[in-house]
Coordinates of C-alpha atoms in Angstrom, one line a residue:
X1 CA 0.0 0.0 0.0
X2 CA 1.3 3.7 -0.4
X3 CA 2.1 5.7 2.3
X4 CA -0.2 8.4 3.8
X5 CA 0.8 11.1 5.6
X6 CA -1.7 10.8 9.0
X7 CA 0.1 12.6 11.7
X8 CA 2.4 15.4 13.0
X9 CA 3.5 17.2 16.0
X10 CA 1.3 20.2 15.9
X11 CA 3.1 21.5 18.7
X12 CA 5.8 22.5 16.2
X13 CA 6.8 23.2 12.8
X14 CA 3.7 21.5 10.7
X15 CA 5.7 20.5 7.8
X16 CA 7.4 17.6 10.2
X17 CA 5.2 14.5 9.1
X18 CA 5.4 11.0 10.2
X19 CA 3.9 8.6 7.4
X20 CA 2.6 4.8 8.6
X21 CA 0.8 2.6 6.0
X22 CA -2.5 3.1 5.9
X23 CA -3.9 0.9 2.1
X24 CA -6.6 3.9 1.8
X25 CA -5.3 5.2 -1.7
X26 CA -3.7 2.1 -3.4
X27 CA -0.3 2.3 -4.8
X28 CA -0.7 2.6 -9.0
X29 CA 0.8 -0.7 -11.0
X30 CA 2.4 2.4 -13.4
X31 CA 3.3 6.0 -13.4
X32 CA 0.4 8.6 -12.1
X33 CA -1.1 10.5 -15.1
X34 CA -1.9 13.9 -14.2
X35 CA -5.9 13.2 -13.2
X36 CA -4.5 10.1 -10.9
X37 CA -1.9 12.9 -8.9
X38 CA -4.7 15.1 -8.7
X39 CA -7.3 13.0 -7.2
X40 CA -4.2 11.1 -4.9
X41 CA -3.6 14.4 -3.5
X42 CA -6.4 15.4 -2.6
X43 CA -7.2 12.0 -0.8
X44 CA -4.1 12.2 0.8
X45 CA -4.1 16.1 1.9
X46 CA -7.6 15.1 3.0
X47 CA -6.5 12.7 5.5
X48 CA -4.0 15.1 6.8
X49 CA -6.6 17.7 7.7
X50 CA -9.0 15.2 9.6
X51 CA -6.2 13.6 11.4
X52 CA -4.8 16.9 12.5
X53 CA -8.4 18.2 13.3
X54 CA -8.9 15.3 15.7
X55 CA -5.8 15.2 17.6
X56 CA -5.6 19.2 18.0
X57 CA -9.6 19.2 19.4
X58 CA -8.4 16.2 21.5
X59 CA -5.5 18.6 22.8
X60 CA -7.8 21.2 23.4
X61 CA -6.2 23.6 20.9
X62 CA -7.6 27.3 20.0
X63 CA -8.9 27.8 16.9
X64 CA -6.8 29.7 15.7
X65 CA -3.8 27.0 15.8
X66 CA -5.9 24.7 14.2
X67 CA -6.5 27.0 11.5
X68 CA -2.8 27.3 11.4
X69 CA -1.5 24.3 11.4
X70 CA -3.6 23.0 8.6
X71 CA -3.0 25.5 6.4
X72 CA 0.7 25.0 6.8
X73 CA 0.4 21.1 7.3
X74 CA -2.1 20.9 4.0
X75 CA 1.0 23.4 2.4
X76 CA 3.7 21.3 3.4
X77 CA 2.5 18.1 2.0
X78 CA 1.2 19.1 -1.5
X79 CA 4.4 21.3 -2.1
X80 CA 6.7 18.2 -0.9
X81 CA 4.6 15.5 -3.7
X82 CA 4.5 18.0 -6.5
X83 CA 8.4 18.7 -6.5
X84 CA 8.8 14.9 -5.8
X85 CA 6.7 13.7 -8.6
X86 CA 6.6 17.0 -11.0
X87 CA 9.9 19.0 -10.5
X88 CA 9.8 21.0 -13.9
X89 CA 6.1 22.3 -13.4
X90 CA 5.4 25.3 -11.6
X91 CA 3.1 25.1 -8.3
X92 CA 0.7 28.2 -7.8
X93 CA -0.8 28.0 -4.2
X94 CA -3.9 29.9 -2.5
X95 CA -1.3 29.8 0.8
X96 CA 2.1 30.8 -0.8
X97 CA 1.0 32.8 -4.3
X98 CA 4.6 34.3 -4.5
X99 CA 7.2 31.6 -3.8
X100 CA 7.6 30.0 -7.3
X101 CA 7.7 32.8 -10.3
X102 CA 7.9 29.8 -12.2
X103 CA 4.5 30.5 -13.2
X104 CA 4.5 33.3 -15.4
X105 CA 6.3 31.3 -18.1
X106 CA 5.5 27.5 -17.5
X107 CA 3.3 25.7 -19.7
X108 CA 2.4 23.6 -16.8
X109 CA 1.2 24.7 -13.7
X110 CA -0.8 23.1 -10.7
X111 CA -2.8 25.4 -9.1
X112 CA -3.5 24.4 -5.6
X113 CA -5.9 25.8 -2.6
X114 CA -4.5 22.8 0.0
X115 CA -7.3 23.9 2.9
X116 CA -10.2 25.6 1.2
X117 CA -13.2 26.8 4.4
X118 CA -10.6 27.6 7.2
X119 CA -13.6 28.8 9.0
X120 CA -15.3 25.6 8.9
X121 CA -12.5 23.3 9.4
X122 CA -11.2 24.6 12.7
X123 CA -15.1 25.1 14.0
X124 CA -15.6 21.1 13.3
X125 CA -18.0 22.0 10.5
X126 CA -17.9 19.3 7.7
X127 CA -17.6 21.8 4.8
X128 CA -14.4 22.4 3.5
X129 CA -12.0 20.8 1.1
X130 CA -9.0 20.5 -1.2
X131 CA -8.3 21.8 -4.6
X132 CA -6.1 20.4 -6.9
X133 CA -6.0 21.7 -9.9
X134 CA -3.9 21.6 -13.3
X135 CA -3.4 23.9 -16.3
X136 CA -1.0 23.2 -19.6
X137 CA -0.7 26.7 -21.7
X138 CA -3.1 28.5 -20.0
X139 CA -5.7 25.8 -19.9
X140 CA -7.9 24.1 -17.8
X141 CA -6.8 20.1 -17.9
X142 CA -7.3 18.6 -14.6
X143 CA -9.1 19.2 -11.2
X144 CA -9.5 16.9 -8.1
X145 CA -11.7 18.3 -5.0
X146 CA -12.0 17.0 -1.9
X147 CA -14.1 16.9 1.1
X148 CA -12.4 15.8 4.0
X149 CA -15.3 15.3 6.0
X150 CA -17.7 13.2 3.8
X151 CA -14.8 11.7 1.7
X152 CA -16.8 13.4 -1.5
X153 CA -14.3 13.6 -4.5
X154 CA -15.3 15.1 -7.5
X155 CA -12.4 14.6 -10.2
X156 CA -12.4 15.8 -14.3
X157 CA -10.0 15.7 -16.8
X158 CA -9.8 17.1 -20.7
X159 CA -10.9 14.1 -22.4
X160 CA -12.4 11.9 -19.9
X161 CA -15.1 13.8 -18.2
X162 CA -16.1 14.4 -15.1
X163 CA -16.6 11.5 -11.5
X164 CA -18.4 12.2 -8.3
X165 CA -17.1 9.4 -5.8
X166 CA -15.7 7.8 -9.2
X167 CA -19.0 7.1 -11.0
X168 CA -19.4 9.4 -14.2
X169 CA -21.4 13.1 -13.3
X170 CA -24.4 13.7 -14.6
X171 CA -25.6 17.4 -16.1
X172 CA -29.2 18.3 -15.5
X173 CA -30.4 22.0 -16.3
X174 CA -32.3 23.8 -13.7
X175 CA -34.6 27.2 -13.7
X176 CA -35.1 29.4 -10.9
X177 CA -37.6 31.8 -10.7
X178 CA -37.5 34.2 -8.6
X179 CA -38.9 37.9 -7.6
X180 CA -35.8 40.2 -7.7
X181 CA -37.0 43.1 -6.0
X182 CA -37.9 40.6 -2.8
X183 CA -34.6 39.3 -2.8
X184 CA -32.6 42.3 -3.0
X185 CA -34.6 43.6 -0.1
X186 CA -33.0 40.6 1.7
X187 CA -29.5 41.5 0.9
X188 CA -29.2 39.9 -2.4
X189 CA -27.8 41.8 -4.9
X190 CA -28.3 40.4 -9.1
X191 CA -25.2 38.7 -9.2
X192 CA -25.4 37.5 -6.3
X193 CA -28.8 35.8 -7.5
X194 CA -27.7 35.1 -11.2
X195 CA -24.8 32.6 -9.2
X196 CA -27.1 31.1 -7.2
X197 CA -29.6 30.2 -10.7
X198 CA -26.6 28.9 -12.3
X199 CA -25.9 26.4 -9.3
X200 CA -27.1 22.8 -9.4
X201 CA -30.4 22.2 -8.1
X202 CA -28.9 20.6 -4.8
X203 CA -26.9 23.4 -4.2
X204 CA -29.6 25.9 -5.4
X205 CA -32.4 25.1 -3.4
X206 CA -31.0 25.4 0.0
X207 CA -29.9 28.9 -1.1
X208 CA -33.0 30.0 -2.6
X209 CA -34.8 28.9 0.5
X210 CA -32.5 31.2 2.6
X211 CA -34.2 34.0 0.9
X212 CA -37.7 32.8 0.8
X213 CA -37.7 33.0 4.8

């Protein structure tokens, strides 16, 4: 099995991981393609958060050291596999967006947000996730994202569509209606309500419900 980063002493510097065997995210039988990396890494950086969650609560940590040490733990780990198993692409993160100029001139870049809902991670609130994400010459070609807490992953790739929990995604077009003036009263300004129309039902409901009440 491959080796999964589950623990670290959050009482120091968070990039200081101890990997055990864990069999969660099976070792390939031949080199990762891109969409495989993505999707490992976001597993993998997944099980990092919720490891770390749990033994800082169990600590009795603030919040704010939590928040902290996944962001840098998260970092750490996704900076450390992309210059193991992709050296010569450049690595643009949500958490360091300056360290590798790289990216102005690469044709390949990963674009990374390693802990995405700081606010809900360090409150225990099972809504935040991972981003992987991979672009050649300015394109879109691969995306992995993760939730931690539910163990969601939705994954796409150029060519080969897109996966929810591995089984292929489905597209389904969905019309709101709406009474504008109402919903601006509530705070809701047009594009605000023109991104909530363009969500998926699932997501859209909920939201449109917020303003109903």
């Amino acid at each position: 099995p491959r080796s999964v980063v589950t623990s670290l002493d959050t009482r120091s510097d968070a990039s200081r991981v101890t990997s055990w065997h864990d069999g969660s995210v099976p070792a390939p039988s031949h080199p990762e393609t891109d969409a495989e990396l993505a999707s490992r890494l976001a597993i993998e950086t997944g099980q990092i958060l919720v490891t770390l969650r749990e033994q800082m609560f169990a600590d009795r940590a603030s919040q704010w050291d939590v928040k902290d040490a996944g962001d840098a733990a998260a970092q750490a780990f996704l900076a450390h596999e992309l210059h193991t198993h992709r050296p010569d692409d450049a690595v643009l993160s949500e958490e360091e967006g300056t360290t590798d100029h790289r990216r102005f001139d690469a044709d390949r870049v990963w674009i990374i947000d390693p802990l995405d809902g700081t606010r809900e991670f360090t409150l225990g609130i099972p809504e935040f996730c991972v981003s992987v994400g991979f672009v050649v010459d300015g394109e879109a070609a691969v995306g992995a994202l993760l939730n931690p807490a539910t163990g969601e992953l939705i994954a796409g790739a150029v060519g080969l569509g897109v996966t929810i929990d591995g089984e292929p995604a489905e597209v389904t077009e969905y019309h709101v209606d709406w009474d504008v003036e109402a919903a601006e009263r509530g705070g809701y300004d047009h594009f605000m309500l023109k991104e909530i129309a363009e969500q998926p039902q699932a997501v859209a409901d909920p939201l449109l419900g917020r303003i109903d009440d």
